[in-house]
Structure formats: C-alpha cells, structure tokens
CSV table of C-alpha atoms in Angstrom, one decimal:
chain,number,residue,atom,x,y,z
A,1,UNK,CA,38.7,71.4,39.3
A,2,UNK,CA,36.0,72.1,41.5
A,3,UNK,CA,34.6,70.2,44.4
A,4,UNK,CA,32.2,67.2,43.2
A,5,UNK,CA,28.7,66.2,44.6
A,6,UNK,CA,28.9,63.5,47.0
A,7,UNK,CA,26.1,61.8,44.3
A,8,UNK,CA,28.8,61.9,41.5
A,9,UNK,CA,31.7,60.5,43.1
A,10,UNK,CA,33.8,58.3,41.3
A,11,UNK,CA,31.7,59.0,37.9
A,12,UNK,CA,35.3,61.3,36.8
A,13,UNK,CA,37.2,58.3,37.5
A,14,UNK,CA,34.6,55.7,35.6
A,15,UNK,CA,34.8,58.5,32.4
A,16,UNK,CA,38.5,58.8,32.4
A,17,UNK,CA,40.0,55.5,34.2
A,18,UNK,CA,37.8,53.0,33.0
A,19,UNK,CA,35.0,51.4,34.8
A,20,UNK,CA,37.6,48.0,36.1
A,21,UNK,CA,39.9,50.9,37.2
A,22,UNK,CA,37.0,52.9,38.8
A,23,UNK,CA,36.3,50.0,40.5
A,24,UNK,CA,39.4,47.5,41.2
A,25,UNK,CA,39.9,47.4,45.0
A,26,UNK,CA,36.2,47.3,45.4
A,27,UNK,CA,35.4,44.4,43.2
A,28,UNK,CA,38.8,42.3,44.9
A,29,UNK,CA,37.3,43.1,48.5
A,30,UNK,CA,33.7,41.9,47.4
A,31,UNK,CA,35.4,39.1,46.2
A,32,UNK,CA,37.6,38.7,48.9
A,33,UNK,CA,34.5,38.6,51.2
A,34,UNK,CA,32.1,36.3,49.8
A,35,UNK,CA,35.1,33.6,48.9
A,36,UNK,CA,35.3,33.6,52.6
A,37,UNK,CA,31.7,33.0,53.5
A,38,UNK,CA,32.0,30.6,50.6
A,39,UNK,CA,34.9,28.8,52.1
A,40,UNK,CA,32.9,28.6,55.4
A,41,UNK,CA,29.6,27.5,53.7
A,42,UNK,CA,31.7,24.5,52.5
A,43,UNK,CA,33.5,23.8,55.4
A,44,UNK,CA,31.8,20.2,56.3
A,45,UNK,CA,32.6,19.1,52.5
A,46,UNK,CA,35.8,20.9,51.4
A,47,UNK,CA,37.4,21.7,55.1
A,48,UNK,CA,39.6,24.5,54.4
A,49,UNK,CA,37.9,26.7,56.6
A,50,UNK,CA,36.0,25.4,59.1
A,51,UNK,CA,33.8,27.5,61.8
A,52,UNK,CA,32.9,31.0,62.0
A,53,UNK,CA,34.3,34.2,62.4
A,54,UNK,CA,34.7,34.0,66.4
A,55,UNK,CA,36.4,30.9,66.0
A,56,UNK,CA,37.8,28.6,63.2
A,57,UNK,CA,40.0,26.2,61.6
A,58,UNK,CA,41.9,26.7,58.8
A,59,UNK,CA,43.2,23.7,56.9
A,60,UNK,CA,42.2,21.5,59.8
A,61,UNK,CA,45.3,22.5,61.3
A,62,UNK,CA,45.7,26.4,61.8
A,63,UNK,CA,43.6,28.1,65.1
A,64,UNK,CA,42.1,31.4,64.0
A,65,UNK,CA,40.2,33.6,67.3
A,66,UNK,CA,38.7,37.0,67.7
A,67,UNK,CA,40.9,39.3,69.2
A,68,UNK,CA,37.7,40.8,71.0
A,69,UNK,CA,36.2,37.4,71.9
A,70,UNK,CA,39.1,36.4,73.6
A,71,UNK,CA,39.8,39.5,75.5
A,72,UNK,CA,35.9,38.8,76.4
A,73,UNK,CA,36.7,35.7,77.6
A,74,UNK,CA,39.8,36.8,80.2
A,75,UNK,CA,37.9,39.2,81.6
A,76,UNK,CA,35.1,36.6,82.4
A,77,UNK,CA,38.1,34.8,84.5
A,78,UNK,CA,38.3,31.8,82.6
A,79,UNK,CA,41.1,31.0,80.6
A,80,UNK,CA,40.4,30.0,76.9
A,81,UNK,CA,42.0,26.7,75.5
A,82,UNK,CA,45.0,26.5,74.2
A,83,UNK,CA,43.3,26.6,70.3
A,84,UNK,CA,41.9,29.7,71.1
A,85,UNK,CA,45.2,31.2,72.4
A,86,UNK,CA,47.3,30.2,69.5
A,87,UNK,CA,44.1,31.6,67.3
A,88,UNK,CA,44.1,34.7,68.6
A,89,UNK,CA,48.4,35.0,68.6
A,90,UNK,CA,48.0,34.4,64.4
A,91,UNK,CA,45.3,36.8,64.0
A,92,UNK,CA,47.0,39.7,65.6
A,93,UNK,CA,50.5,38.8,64.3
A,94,UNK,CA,48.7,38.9,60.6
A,95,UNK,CA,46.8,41.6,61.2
A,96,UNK,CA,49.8,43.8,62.5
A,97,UNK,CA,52.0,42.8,59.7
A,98,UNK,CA,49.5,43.4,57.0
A,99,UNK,CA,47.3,46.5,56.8
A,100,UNK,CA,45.3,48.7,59.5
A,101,UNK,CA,42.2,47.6,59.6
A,102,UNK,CA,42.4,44.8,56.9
A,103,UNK,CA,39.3,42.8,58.3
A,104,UNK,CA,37.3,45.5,58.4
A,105,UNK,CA,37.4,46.3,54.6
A,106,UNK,CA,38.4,42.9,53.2
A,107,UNK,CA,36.9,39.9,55.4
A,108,UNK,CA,34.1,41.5,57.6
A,109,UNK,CA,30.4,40.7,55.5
A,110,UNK,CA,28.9,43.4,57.5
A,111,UNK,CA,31.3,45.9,55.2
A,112,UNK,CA,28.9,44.9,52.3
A,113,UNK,CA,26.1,46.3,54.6
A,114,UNK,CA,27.7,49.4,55.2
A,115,UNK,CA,29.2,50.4,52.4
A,116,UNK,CA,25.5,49.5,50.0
A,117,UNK,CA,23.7,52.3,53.0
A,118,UNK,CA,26.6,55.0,52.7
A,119,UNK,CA,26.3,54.2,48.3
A,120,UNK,CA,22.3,54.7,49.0
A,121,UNK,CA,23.1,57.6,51.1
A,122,UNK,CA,25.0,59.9,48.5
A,123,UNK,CA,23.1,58.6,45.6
A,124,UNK,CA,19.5,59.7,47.7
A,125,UNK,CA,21.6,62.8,49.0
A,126,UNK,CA,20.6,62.1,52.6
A,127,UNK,CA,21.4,64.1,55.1
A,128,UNK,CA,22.5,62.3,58.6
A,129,UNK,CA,20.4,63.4,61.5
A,130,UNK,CA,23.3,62.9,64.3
A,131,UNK,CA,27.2,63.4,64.8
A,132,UNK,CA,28.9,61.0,66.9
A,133,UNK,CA,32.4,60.7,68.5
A,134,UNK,CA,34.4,58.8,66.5
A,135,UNK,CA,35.5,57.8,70.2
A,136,UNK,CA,32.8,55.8,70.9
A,137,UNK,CA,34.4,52.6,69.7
A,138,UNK,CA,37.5,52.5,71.6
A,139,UNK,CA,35.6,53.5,75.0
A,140,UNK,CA,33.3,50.6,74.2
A,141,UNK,CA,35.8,48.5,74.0
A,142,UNK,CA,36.8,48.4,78.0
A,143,UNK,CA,32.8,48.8,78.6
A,144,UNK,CA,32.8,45.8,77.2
A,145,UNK,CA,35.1,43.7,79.0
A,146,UNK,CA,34.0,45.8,82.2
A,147,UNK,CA,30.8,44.3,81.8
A,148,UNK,CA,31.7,40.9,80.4
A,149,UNK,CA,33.6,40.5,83.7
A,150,UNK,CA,30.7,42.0,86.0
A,151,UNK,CA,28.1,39.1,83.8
A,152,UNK,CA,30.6,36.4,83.9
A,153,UNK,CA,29.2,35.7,80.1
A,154,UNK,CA,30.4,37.0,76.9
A,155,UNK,CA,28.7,40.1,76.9
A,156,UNK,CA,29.0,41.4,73.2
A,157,UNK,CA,28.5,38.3,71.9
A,158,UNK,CA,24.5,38.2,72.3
A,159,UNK,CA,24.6,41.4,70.5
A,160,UNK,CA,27.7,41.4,67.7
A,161,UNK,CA,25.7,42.2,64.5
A,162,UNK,CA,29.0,41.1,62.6
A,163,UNK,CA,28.9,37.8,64.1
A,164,UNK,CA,24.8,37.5,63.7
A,165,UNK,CA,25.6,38.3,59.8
A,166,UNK,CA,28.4,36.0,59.7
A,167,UNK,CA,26.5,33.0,61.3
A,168,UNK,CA,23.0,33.8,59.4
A,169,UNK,CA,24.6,34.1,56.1
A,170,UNK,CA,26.4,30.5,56.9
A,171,UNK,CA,23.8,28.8,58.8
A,172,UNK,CA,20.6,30.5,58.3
A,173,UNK,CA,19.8,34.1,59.7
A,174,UNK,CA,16.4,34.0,61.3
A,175,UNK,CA,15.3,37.2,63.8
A,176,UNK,CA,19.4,38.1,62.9
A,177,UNK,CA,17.8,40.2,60.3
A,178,UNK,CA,16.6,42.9,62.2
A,179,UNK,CA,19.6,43.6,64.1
A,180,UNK,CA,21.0,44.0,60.6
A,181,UNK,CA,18.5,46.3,59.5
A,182,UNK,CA,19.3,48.6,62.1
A,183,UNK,CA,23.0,48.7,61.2
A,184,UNK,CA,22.0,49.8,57.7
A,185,UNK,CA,19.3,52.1,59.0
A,186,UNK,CA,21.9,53.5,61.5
A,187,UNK,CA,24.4,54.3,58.9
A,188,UNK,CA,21.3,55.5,56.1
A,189,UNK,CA,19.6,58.3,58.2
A,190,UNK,CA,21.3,58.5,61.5
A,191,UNK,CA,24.8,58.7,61.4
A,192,UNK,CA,26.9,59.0,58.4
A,193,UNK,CA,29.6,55.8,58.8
A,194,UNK,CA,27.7,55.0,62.2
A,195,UNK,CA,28.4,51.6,62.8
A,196,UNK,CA,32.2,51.3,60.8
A,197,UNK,CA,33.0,55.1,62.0
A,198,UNK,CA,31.8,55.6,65.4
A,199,UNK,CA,30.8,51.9,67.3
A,200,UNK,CA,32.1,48.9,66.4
A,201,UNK,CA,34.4,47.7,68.7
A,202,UNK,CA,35.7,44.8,66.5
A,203,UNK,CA,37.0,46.9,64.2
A,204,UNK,CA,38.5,49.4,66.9
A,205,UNK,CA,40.0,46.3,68.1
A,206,UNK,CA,41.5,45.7,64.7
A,207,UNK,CA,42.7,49.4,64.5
A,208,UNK,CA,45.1,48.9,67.7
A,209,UNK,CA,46.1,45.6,66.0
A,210,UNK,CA,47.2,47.2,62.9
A,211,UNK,CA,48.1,50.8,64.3
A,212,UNK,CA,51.7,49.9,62.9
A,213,UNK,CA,50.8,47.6,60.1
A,214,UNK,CA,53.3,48.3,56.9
A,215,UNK,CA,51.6,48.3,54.3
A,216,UNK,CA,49.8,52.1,53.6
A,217,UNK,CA,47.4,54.5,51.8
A,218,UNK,CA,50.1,57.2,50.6
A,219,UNK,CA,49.6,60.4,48.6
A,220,UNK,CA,52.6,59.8,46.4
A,221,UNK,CA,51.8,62.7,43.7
A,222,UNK,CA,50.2,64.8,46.1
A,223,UNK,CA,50.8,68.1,43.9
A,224,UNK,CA,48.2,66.8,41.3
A,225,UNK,CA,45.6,66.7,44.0
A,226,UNK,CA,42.5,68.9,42.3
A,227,UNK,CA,40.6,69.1,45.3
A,228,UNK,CA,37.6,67.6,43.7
A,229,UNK,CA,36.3,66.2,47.0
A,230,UNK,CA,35.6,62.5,45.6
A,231,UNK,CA,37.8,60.3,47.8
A,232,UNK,CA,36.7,62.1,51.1
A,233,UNK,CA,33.2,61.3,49.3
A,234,UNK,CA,33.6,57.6,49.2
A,235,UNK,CA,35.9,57.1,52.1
A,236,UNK,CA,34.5,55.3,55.5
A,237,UNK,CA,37.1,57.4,57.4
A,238,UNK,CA,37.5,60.8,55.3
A,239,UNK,CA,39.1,62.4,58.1
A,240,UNK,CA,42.2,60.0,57.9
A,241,UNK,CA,42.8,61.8,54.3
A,242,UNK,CA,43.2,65.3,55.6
A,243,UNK,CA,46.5,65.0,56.9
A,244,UNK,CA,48.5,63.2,54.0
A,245,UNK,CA,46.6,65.2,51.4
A,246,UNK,CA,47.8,68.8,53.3
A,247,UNK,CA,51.7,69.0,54.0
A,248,UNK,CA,54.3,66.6,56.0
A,249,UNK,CA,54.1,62.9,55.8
A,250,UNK,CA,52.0,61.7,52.5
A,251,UNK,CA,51.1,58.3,54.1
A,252,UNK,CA,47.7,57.6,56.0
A,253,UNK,CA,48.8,56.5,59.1
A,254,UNK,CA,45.7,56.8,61.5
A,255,UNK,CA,44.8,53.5,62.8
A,256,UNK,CA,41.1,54.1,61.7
A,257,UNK,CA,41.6,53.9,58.2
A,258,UNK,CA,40.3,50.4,56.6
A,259,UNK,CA,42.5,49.8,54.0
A,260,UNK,CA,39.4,49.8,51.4
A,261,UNK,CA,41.2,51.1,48.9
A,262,UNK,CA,38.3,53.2,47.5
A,263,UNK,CA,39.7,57.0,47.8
A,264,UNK,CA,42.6,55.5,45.5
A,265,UNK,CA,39.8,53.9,42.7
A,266,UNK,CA,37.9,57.3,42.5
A,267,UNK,CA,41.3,59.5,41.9
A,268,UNK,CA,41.5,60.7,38.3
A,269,UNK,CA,44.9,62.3,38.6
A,270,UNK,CA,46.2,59.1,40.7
A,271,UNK,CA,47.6,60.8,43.9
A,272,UNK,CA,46.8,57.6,45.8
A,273,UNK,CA,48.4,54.2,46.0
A,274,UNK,CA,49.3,51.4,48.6
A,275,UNK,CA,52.9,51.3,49.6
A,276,UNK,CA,54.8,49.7,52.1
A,277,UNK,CA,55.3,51.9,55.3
A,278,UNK,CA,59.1,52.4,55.3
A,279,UNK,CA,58.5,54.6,51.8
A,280,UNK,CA,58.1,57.9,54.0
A,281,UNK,CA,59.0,60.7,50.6
C-alpha cells in the first residue's frame, strides 16, 4: 500500500473498520474528559469530585495532588499538608500502575485543544514553521523548580495553561482564553505537537511517572504492517512508533507516548492493540 496523505488519515480505517471502530479510543477519551470536568462542575451538589486539577477530593474522602505542583511546593521550602502528600502518593502510584502518560490523553482538557489544532493542521495541510527538541520538557521541568525555589512562589502556576483551561472551563475562563489561544496557535502554525511534544512539563512529569507503567501500545501483527503512514499521521508522538514497528521488541515503551490510543483506531490491517507489559512476543 502506499504511504497516505497526512489529510486522509484514518479515512482507510472509517471505509473498512467502520466509523465506531475508526474512532473508539477517541470518542472513550473525549468522554473520559468532559465526565471529569463534569464531575468537577458538580462538585458543590453531587461531591464526588471536589476541586480542581492541582488539588482535589474524591468522594470527600480520597486526596488527589499534582505531581508538579507539589514538587513546586518543596522546592519553595515549605512543606505541603499532609492532604497534599497522601494526594500526590495516589496519583503517582495510579499513574505508574496504569499507562504512560494516561492523564495526558485521557484526563488533561487541554488534549481536546491539541488534538482539534493538529486535526486542523493535516486537514488545512499546514506546514510547521519551527522544530523543537522534544527535550525541552524534561529540562523545564528542574527550570521550574530552580525558579520556584529562587521566587519562593509557585512559579508555573501563574502560567500552567492546563490548569487556566481546567479552572475557566469549571469556574469561568475570563483573560484564560488567550493563553489558550496561543497553545492552539503554537501547535497550528508553529510547531507541529508543540505544546504535548516539546513543552509541557506536566505531562513530562507524567512520562517519568508512568516510564514503567504495564499496560502498552504493542505491534502484535507487525508483519501486516503496509506502511501506509496513517498512525505516525495521527499520533502526538510518531517517533515512539518507529521502534516497535521496525524489528526487536513490538511494544511502545518510550515514556513519551500518551496512551491515546489513536495509531491503533486508524490501522486497517490491525497491527496495534493495548496489552499488558509482561506480553514481550
């Protein structure tokens, strides 16, 4: 088969899988993601989630913290409550046990974002003006805290366009907007995957969290690979696919991919699935 257009991913897949098929882990993530900003709307009346994304209750009883805003706090020199200790203990333990990168594809709102400018992108045939270190990320990371302890303030909270999306969809977004505008600008015309792919620290947080998670993307029928292009297309992270897709180990075990779930929608001959980690062959 030869290589598809960027434009036409996924359209073999709608024509020969279905359009539910085509479509499956993206619709459950979309789902997955606005049932949580739901659940937080709601949290005065209902009170199963109670909060926002940097901090919350769940069921009244269960601490859940950002991994980044905690780390943010240490390095300030104050010691978070106890709430926010236990918090941040269940979110990594989850996080580790589950997927790589599970919040990034499946909880974060400013996914939606990202994803509708990189749809845009190869539906417009765009070209990117800029590449960017995929680096960036993990360096900002220690930036970050260097510069949350030089402040004594929570540095990249002021700026955390996931948090400003989280809080304006909840409680109203006001100037929030524009910072949100130049994610999807960012990723549009700048830098193909810019903010998911090369910046945000939240989610290069996430990836350390879940660099040994179980559950994988794994080329099971790798042989029936066509080469048609269209899961590198739609991936986030296309370059995690390389490896498993060549020779040697079939699973996708770079920390950078999100779990989305997408390369395995768009796959006509169905050489991708999610299996537990243990399943090497």
């Amino acid at each position: 088969m030869a290589k598809n257009l960027a434009k036409d991913a996924g359209n073999d897949a709608i024509r020969e899988l279905g359009w539910w098929r085509a479509h499956r882990f993206l619709i459950l993530r979309r789902l997955c993601q606005l049932s949580i900003i739901g659940l937080f709307m709601m949290g005065p009346t209902w009170g199963i989630l109670q909060g926002n994304l940097s901090s919350s209750m769940l069921l009244g009883t269960v601490p859940l913290s950002d991994p980044l805003l905690v780390l943010q706090t240490l390095a300030t020199g104050h010691w978070p409550e106890v709430n926010a200790l236990i918090g941040v203990t269940v979110v990594a333990v989850f996080y580790a046990l589950l997927a790589p990168r599970a919040f990034c594809a499946w909880v974060c709102p400013l996914n939606i974002v990202t994803d509708m400018a990189a749809w845009l992108r190869r539906k417009l045939n765009l070209k990117t003006s800029f590449k960017w270190s995929p680096t960036i990320r993990y360096w900002l990371i220690p930036v970050i805290l260097l510069g949350s302890a030089v402040s004594g303030s929570l540095l990249w909270a002021w700026v955390d366009p996931v948090a400003t999306l989280h809080r304006g969809l909840v409680f109203g977004m006001g100037a929030g907007w524009i910072l949100i505008a130049l994610v999807f600008l960012l990723d549009l015309v700048l830098v193909e995957h810019g903010w998911c792919g090369h910046l945000c620290p939240l989610g290069a947080t996430y990836g350390v969290i879940g660099r040994k998670s179980p559950i994988r993307i794994k080329a099971t029928h790798r042989e029936a690979c066509t080469k048609c292009m269209d899961c590198y297309n739609v991936c986030p992270e296309p370059d995690v696919l390389r490896q498993p897709l060549k020779a040697g180990d079939k699973r996708v075990m770079s920390q950078d991919c999100i779990s989305c779930g997408r390369c395995i929608d768009v796959c006509v001959p169905k050489v991708l699935e999610f299996k537990v980690r243990p399943n090497a062959d």
